[in-house]
Short mmCIF file of C-alpha atoms in Angstrom, two decimals:
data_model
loop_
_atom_site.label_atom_id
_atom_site.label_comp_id
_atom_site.label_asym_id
_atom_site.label_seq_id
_atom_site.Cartn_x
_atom_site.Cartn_y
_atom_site.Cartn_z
CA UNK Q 18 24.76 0.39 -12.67
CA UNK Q 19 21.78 0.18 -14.92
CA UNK Q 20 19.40 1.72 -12.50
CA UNK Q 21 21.87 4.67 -12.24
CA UNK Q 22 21.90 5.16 -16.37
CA UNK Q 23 18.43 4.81 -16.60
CA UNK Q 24 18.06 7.70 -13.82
CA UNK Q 25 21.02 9.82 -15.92
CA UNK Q 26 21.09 13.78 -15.13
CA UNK Q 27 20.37 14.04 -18.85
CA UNK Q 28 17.26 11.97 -18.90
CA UNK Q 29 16.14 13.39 -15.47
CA UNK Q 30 16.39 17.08 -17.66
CA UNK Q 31 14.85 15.94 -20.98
CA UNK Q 32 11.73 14.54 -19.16
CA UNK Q 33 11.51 17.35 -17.17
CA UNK Q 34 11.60 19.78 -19.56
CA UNK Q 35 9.77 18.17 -22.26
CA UNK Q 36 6.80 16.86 -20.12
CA UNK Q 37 5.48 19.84 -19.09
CA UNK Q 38 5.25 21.09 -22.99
CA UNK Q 39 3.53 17.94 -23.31
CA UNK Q 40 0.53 19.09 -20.52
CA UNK Q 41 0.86 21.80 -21.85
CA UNK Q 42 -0.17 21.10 -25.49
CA UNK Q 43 -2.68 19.09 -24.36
CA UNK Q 44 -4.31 21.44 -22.13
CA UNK Q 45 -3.96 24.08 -24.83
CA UNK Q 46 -5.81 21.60 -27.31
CA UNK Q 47 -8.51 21.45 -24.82
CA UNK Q 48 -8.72 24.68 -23.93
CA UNK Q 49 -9.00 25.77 -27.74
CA UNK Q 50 -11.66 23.30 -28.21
CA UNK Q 51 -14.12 24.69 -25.36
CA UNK Q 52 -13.46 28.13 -26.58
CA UNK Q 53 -14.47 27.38 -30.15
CA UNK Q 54 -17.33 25.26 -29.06
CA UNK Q 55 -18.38 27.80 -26.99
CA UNK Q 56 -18.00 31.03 -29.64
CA UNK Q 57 -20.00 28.71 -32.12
CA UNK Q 58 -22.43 28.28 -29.54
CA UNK Q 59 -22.85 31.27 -29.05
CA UNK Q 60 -22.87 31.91 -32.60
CA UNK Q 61 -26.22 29.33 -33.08
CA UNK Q 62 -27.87 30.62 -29.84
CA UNK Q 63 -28.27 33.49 -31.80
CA UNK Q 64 -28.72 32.30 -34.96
CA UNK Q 65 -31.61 30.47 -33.25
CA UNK Q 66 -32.95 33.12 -31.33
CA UNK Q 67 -33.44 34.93 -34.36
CA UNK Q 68 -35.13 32.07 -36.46
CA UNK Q 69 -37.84 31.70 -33.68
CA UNK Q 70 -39.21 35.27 -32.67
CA UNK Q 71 -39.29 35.38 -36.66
CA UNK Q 72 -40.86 32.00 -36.97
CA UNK Q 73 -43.12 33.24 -33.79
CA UNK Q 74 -44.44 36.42 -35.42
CA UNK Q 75 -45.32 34.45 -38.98
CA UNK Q 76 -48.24 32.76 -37.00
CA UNK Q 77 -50.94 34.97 -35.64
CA UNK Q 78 -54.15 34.24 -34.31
CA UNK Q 79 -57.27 33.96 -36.22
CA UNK Q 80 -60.94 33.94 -34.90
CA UNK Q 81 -60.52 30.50 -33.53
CA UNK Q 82 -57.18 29.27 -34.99
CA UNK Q 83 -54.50 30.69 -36.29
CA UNK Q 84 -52.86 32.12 -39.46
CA UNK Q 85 -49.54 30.80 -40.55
CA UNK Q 86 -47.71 33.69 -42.67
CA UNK Q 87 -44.50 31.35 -43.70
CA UNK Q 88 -43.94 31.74 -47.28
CA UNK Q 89 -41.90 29.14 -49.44
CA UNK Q 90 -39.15 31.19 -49.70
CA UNK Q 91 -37.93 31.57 -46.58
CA UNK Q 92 -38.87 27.50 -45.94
CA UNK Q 93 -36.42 26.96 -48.67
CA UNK Q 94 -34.08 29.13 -47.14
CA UNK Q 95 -34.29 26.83 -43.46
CA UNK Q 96 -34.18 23.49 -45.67
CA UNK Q 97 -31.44 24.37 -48.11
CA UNK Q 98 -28.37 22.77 -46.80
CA UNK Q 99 -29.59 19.37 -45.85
CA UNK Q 100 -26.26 18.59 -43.67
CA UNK Q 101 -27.01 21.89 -41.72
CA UNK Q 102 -30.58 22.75 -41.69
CA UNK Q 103 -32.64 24.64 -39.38
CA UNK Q 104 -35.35 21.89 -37.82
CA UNK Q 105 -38.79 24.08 -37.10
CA UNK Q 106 -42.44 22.66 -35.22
CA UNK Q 107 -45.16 24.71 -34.35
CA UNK Q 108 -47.54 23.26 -31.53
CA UNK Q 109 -50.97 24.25 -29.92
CA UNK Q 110 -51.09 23.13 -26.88
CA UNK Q 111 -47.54 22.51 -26.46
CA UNK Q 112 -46.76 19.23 -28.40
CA UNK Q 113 -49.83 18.70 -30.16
CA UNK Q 114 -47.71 19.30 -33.87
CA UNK Q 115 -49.57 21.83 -35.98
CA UNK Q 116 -46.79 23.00 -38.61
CA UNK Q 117 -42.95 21.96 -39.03
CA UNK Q 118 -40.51 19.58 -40.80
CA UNK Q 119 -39.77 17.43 -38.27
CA UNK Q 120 -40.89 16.98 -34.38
CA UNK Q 121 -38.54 18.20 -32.27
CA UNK Q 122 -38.59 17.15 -28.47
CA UNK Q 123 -39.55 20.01 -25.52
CA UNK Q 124 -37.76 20.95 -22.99
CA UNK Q 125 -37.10 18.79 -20.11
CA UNK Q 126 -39.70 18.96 -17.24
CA UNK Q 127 -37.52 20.94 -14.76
CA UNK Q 128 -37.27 23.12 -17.30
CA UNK Q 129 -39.96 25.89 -17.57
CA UNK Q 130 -40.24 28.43 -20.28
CA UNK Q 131 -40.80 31.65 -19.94
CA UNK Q 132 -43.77 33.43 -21.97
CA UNK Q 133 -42.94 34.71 -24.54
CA UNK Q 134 -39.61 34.70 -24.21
CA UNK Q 135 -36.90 32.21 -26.03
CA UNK Q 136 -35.09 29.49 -24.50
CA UNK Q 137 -32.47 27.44 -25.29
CA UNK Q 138 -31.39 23.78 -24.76
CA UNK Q 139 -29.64 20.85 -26.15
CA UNK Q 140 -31.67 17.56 -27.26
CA UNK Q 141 -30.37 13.99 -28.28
CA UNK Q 142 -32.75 13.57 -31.59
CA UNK Q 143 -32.35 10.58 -34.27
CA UNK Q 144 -28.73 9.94 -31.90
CA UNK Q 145 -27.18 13.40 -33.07
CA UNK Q 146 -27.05 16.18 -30.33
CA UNK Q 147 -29.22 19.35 -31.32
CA UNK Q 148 -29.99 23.02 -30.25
CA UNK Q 149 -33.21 24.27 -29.54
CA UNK Q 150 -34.44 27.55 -28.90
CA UNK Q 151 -38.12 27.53 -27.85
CA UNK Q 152 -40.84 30.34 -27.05
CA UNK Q 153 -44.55 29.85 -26.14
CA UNK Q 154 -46.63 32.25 -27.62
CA UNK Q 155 -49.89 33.02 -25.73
CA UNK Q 156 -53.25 34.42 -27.76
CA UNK Q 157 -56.64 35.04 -27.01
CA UNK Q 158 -58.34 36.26 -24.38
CA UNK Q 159 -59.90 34.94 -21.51
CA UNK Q 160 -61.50 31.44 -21.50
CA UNK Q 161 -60.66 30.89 -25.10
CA UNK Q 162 -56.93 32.22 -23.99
CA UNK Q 163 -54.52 29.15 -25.72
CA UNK Q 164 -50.57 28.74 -26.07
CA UNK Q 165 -48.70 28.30 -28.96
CA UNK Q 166 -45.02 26.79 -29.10
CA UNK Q 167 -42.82 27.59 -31.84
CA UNK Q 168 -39.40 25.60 -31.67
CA UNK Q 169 -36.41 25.71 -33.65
CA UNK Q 170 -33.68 23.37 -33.79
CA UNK Q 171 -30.26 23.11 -35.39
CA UNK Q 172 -27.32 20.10 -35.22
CA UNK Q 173 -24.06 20.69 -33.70
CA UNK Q 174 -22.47 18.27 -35.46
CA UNK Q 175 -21.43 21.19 -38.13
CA UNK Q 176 -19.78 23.71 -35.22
CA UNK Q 177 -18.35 20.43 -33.37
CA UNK Q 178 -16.53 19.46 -36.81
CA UNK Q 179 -15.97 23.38 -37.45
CA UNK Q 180 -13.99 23.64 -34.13
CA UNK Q 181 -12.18 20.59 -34.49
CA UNK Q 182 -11.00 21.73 -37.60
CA UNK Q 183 -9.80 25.34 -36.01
CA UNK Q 184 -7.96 23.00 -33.01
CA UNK Q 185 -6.35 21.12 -35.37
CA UNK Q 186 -5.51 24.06 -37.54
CA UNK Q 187 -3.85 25.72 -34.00
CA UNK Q 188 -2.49 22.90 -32.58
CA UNK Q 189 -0.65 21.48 -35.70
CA UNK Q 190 1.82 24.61 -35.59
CA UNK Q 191 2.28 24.30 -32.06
CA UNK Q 192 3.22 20.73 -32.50
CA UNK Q 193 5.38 21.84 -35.29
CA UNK Q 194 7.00 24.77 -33.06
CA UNK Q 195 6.93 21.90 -29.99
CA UNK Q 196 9.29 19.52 -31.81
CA UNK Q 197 11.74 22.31 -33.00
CA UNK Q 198 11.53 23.17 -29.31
CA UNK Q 199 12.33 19.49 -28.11
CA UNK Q 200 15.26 19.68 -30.68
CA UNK Q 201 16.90 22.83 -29.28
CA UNK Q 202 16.25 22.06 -25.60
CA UNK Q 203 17.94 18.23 -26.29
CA UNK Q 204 20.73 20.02 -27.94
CA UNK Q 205 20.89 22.56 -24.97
CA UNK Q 206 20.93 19.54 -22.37
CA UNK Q 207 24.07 18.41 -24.59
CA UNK Q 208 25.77 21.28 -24.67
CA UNK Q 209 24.92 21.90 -20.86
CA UNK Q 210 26.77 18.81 -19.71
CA UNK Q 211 29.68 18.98 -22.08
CA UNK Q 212 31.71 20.11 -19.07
CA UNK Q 213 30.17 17.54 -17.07
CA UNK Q 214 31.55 15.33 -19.56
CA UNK Q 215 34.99 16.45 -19.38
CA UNK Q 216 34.73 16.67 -16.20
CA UNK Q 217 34.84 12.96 -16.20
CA UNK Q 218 37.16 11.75 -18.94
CA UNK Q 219 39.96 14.06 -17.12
CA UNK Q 220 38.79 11.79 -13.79
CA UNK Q 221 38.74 8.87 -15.72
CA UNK Q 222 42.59 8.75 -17.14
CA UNK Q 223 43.87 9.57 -13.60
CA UNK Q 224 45.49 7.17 -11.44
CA UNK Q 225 46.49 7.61 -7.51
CA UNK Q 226 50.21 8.68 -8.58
CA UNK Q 227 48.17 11.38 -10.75
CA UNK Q 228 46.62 13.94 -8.72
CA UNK Q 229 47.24 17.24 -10.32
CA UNK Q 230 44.17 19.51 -10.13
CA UNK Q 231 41.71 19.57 -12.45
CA UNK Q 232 41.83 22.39 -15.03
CA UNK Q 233 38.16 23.84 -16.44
CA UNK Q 234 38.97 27.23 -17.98
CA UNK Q 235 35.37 27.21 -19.58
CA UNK Q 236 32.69 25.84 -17.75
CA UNK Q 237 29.82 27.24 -16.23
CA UNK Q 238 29.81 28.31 -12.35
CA UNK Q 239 28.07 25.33 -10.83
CA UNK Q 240 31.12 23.24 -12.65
CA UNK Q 241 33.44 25.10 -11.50
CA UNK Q 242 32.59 24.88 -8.29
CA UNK Q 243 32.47 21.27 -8.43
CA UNK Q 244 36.14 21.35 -9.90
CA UNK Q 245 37.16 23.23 -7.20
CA UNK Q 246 35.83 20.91 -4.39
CA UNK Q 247 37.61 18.23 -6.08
CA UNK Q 248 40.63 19.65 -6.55
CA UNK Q 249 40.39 20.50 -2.64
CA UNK Q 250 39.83 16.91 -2.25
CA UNK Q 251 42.89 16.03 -4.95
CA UNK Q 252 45.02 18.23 -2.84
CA UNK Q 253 44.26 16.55 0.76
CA UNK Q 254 44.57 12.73 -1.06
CA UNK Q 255 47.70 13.76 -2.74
CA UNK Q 256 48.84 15.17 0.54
CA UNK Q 257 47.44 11.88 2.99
CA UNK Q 258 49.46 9.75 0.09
CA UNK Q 259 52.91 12.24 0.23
CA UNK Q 260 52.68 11.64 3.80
CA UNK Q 261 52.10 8.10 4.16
CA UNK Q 262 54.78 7.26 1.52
CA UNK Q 263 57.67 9.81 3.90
CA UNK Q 264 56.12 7.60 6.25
CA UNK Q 265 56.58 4.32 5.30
CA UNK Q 266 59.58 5.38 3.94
CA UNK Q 267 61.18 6.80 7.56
CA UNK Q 268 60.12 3.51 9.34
CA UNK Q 269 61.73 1.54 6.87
CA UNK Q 270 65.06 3.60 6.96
CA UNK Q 271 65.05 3.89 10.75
CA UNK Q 272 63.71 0.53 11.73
CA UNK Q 273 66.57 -1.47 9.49
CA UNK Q 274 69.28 -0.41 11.51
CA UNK Q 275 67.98 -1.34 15.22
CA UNK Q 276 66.10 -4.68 14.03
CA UNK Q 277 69.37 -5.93 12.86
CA UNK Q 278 71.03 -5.12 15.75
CA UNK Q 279 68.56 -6.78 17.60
CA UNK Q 280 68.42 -9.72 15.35
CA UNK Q 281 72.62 -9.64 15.76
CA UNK Q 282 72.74 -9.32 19.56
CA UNK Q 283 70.35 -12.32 19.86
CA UNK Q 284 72.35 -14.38 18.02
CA UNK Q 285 75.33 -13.67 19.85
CA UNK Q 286 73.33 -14.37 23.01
CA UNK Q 287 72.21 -17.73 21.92
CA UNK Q 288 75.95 -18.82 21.39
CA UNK Q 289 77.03 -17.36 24.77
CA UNK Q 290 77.67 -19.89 27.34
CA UNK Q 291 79.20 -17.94 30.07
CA UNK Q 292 76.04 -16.43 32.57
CA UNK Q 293 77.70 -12.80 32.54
CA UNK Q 294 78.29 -12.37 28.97
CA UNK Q 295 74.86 -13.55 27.90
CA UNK Q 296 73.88 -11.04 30.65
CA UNK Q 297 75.56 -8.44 28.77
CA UNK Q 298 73.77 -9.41 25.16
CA UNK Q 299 70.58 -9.85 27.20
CA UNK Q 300 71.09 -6.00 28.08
CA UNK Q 301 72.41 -4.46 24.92
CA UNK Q 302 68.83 -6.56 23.39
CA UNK Q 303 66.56 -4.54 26.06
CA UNK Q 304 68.50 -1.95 25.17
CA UNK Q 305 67.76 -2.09 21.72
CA UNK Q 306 64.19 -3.22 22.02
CA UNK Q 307 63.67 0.06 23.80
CA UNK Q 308 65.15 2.07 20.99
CA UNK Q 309 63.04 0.49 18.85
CA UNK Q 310 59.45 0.77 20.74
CA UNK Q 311 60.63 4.66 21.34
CA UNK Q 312 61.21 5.12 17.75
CA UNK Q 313 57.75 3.52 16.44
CA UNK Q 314 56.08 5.53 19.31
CA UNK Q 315 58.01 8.41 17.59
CA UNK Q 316 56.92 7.58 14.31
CA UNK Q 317 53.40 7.31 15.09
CA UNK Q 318 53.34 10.39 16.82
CA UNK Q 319 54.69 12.43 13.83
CA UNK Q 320 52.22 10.10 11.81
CA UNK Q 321 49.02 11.37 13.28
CA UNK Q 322 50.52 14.93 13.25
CA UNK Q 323 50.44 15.18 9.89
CA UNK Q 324 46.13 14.08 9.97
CA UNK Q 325 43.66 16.81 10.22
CA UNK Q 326 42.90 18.37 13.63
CA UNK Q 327 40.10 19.12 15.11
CA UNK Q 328 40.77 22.35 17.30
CA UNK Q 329 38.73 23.44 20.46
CA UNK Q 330 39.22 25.67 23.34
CA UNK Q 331 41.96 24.03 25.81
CA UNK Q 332 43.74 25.45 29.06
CA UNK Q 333 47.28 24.98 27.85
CA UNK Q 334 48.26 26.40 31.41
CA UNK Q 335 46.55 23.46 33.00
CA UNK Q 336 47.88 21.05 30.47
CA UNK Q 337 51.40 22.13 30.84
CA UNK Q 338 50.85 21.78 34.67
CA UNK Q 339 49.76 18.67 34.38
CA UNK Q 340 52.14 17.33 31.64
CA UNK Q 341 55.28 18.49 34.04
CA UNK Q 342 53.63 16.63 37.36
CA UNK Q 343 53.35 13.73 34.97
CA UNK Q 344 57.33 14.32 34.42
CA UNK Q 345 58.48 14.72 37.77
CA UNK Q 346 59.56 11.47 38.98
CA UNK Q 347 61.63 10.88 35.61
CA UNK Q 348 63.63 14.25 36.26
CA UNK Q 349 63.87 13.21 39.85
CA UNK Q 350 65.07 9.81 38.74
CA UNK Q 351 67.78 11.68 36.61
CA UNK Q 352 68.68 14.13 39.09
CA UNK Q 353 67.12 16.89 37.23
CA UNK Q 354 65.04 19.69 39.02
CA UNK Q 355 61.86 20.27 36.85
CA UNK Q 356 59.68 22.91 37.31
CA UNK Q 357 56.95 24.89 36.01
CA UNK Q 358 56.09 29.04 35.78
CA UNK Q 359 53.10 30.95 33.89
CA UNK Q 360 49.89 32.16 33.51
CA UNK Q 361 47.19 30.41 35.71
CA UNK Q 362 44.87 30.00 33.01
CA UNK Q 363 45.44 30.28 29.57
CA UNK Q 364 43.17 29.41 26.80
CA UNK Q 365 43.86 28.54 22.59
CA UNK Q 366 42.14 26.42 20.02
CA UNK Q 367 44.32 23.70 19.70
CA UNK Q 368 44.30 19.89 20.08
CA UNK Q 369 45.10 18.68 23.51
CA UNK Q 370 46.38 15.29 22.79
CA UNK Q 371 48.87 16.74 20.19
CA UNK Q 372 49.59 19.76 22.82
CA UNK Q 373 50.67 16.98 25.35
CA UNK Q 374 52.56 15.20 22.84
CA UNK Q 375 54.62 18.59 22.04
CA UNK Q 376 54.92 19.37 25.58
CA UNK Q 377 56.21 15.55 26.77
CA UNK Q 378 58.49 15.74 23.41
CA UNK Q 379 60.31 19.06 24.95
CA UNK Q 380 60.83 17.78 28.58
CA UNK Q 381 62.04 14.26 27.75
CA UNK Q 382 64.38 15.83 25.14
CA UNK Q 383 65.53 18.02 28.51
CA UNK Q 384 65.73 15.44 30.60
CA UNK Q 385 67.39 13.34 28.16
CA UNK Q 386 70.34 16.12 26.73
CA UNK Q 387 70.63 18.53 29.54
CA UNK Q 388 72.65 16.20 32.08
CA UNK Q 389 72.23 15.25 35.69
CA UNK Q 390 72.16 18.20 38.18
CA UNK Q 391 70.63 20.43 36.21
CA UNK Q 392 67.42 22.58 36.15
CA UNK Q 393 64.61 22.56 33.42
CA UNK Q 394 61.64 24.47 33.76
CA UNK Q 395 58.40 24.67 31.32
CA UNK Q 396 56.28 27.87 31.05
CA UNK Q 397 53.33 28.98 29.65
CA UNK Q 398 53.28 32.57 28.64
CA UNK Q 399 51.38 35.01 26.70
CA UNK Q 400 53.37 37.12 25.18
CA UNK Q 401 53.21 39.39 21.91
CA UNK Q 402 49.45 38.47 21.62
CA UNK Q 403 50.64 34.49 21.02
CA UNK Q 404 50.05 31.90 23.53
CA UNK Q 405 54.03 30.66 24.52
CA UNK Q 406 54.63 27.24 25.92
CA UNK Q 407 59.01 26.92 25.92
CA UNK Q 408 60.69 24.52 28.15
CA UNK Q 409 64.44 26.17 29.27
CA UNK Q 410 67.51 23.99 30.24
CA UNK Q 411 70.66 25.35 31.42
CA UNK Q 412 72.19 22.53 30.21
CA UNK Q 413 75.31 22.49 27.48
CA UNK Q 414 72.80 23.93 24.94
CA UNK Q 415 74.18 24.14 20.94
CA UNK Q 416 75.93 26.16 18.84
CA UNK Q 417 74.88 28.16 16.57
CA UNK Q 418 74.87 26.05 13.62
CA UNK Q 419 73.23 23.27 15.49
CA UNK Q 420 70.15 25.34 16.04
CA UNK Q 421 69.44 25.53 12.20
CA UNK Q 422 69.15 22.41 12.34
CA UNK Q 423 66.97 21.22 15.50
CA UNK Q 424 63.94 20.87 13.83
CA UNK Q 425 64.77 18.53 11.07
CA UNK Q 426 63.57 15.03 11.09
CA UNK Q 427 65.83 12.07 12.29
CA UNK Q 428 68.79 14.98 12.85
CA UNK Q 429 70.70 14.58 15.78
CA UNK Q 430 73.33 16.99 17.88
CA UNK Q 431 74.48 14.01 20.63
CA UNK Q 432 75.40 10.38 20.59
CA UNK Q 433 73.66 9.54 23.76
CA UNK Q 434 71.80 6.51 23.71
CA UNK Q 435 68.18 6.53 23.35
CA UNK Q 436 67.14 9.49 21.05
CA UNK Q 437 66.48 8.70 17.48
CA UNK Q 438 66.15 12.49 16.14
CA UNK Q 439 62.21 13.01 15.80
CA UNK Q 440 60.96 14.92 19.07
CA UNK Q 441 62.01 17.76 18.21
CA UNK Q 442 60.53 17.28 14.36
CA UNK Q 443 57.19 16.27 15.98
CA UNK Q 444 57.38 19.28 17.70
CA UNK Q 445 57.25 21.42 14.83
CA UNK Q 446 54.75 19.60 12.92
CA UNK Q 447 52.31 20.02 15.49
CA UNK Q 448 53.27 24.10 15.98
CA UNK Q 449 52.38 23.97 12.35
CA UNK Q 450 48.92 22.27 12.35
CA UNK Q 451 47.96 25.04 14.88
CA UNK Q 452 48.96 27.68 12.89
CA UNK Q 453 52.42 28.29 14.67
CA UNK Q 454 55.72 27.44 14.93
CA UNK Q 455 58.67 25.93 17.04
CA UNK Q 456 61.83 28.45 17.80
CA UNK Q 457 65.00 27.46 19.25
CA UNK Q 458 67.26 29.66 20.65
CA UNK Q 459 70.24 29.81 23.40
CA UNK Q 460 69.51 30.80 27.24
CA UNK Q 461 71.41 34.17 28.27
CA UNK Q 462 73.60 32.43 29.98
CA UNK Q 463 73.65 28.87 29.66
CA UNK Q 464 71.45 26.23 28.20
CA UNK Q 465 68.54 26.05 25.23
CA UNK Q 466 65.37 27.19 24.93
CA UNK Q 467 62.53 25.31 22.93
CA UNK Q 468 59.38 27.81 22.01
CA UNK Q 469 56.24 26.07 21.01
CA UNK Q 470 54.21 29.27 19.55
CA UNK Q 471 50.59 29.75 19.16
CA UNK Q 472 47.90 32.13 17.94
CA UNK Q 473 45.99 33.23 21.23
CA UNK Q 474 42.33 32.70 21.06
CA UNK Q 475 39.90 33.42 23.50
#
């Protein structure tokens, strides 16, 4: 339970969200950093540039030395700010110092500078990082032909605190503008999930008797969809419970009556003391036993009609062949002739375990109602694009009043021993969960005909 709070949809969202303005400041920070480090560099380079051609062209050569032309004015000008001050040396050869205000390190040996042109590089001097910009200057002619150096240097410590400054001068209203942002995306977040939220508490103050949909009339569409599959799934539990309560409820009704006949007969039987009359108990006890199996069988049946089916193709001609061979010694036993008529092959999406169930349901309540010398035949028919299974009697058949009737659970139109009034019920139930339905009607001329109905399918 903790583990699932401290992964919450809410969190998840917030870090999510947030983190990447997070990088994001930071690599904006950065990024404004290099770019005013490298304008300011930039910005020395040539400042620097500048300071040495003019520093180069104050010295000029001299018969045999040279002539430095730097007047105190413009030294003052390179020394004024002592925190930011141009660093200048002058060498002949190359790091022998002639003229400057401080010695300044050459380049690095892989380095080479041009002639007379400036370069630039960065030194370590007195532990502060510097700037250079060099030029060798070459005079004389021929043997006495010499090379002059002329460096200037400047500290970066002034841009580096300059640019620091103009980061934290950008970044502090981003951070500003970041945490009004966090504020309005956590208060988004919350708003978000609101119907998430109700969501819940109407989930939370339901029970198993309560199972009324769930009503979002503003949410957005990802909620309601989610409402909708639960209410789907409200509907099918409210339905599995509806049905197991009838259920429960039918056995209990139906089973009273028979288990206290049994539980009478056997009492009777154990006080009998004459061989025939405990013979006769003994019977009426099979007898009722029988009842009693046939009406849980019953029950069970209509039970697992009511579940979901899976439908697939089936050959309800070759099922309802091989449902009425299955029959055939019970009708012959009865004296009935059964037979069968149809299509050779005929195809629906159905269930074929429920199909049989329907099919053995209609014969036995033939065989069972129609009476001994008569003829029952099953068919399997297409007819008005539906697929037609109907079993036919010409037995006594019912009136019309009876017929309304026939399908109704636990009703019953005979006193015969044996039925308990739900084959035909089961019957219907599965015509239903395919999509159809059971009709009963009178022969033409004598009898009662059973339709099981069915959407034909290829």
């Amino acid at each position: 339970m903790s583990e699932a709070a401290g992964f919450s949809l809410k969190r998840q969202l917030l870090l999510w969200l947030l983190l990447p303005q997070l990088v994001l400041w930071l690599m904006g920070g950065v990024l404004a950093f290099r770019v005013a480090m490298t304008y300011a560099e930039k910005a020395i380079d040539q400042s620097l540039t500048q300071s040495v051609r003019a520093l180069a062209r104050q010295v000029k050569p001299f018969g045999s030395g040279l002539l430095v032309d730097f007047p105190k004015a413009a030294q003052d000008v390179l020394e004024q700010d002592p925190k930011d001050r141009l660093s200048y040396m002058v060498s002949s050869p190359p790091g022998s110092f002639l003229l400057g205000n401080d010695r300044i390190p050459g380049p690095a040996d892989i380095q080479i500078a041009p002639s007379n042109e400036p370069m630039l590089y960065n030194v370590e001097f007195d532990g502060k990082p510097m700037r250079v910009a060099t030029m060798d200057v070459s005079f004389g002619d021929g043997p006495t032909q010499q090379v002059m150096r002329v460096q200037v240097a400047k500290s970066l410590a002034v841009q580096q605190a300059i640019a620091r400054e103009l980061v934290r001068d950008v970044l502090f209203p981003l951070l500003l503008l970041g945490v009004v942002l966090s504020f309005l995306v956590y208060a988004g977040i919350g708003r978000g999930l609101a119907p998430l939220q109700r969501l819940e508490a109407q989930l939370a103050h339901r029970n198993a008797e309560a199972l009324s949909p769930i009503e979002m009339t503003q949410a957005p569409e990802e909620v309601h969809s989610l409402a909708t599959a639960l209410n789907q799934l409200l509907t099918t539990l409210r339905r599995s419970l509806s049905q197991e309560k009838r259920f429960l409820n039918d056995a209990a009704h139906q089973l009273r009556t028979p288990l206290a006949g049994l539980i009478s007969q056997t009492e009777l039987a154990m006080q009998e003391k004459e061989p025939q009359a405990l013979q006769q108990r003994l019977t009426k006890v099979h007898t009722g036993a029988q009842r009693s199996a046939h009406l849980v069988h019953q029950l069970l049946s209509l039970a697992r009609t009511e579940a979901e089916v899976a439908l697939q193709s089936v050959d309800v001609a070759a099922l309802a062949r091989e449902v009425a061979r299955e029959w055939t010694p019970r009708a012959l036993a009865a004296d009935i002739d059964l037979g069968f008529e149809g299509e050779d092959a005929l195809t629906v999406r159905s269930d074929r375990l429920l199909l049989r169930e329907a099919l053995s349901n209609l014969i036995d309540n033939a065989i069972r109602y129609a009476g001994r010398g008569t003829a029952v035949t099953l068919r399997a028919l297409q007819r008005d694009g539906q697929c037609v299974l109907e079993v036919e009697d010409n037995g006594p058949g019912l009136s019309e009043s009876d017929l309304q009737h026939v399908f109704e659970r636990f009703w019953r139109a005979s006193d015969l021993p044996g039925g308990c009034g739900l084959g035909l019920a089961i019957v219907a139930e599965i015509a239903q969960r395919h999509g159809g339905q059971a009709v009963a009607r009178s022969a033409l001329q004598q009898g009662l005909i059973i339709s099981l109905q069915l959407p034909l399918r290829a």
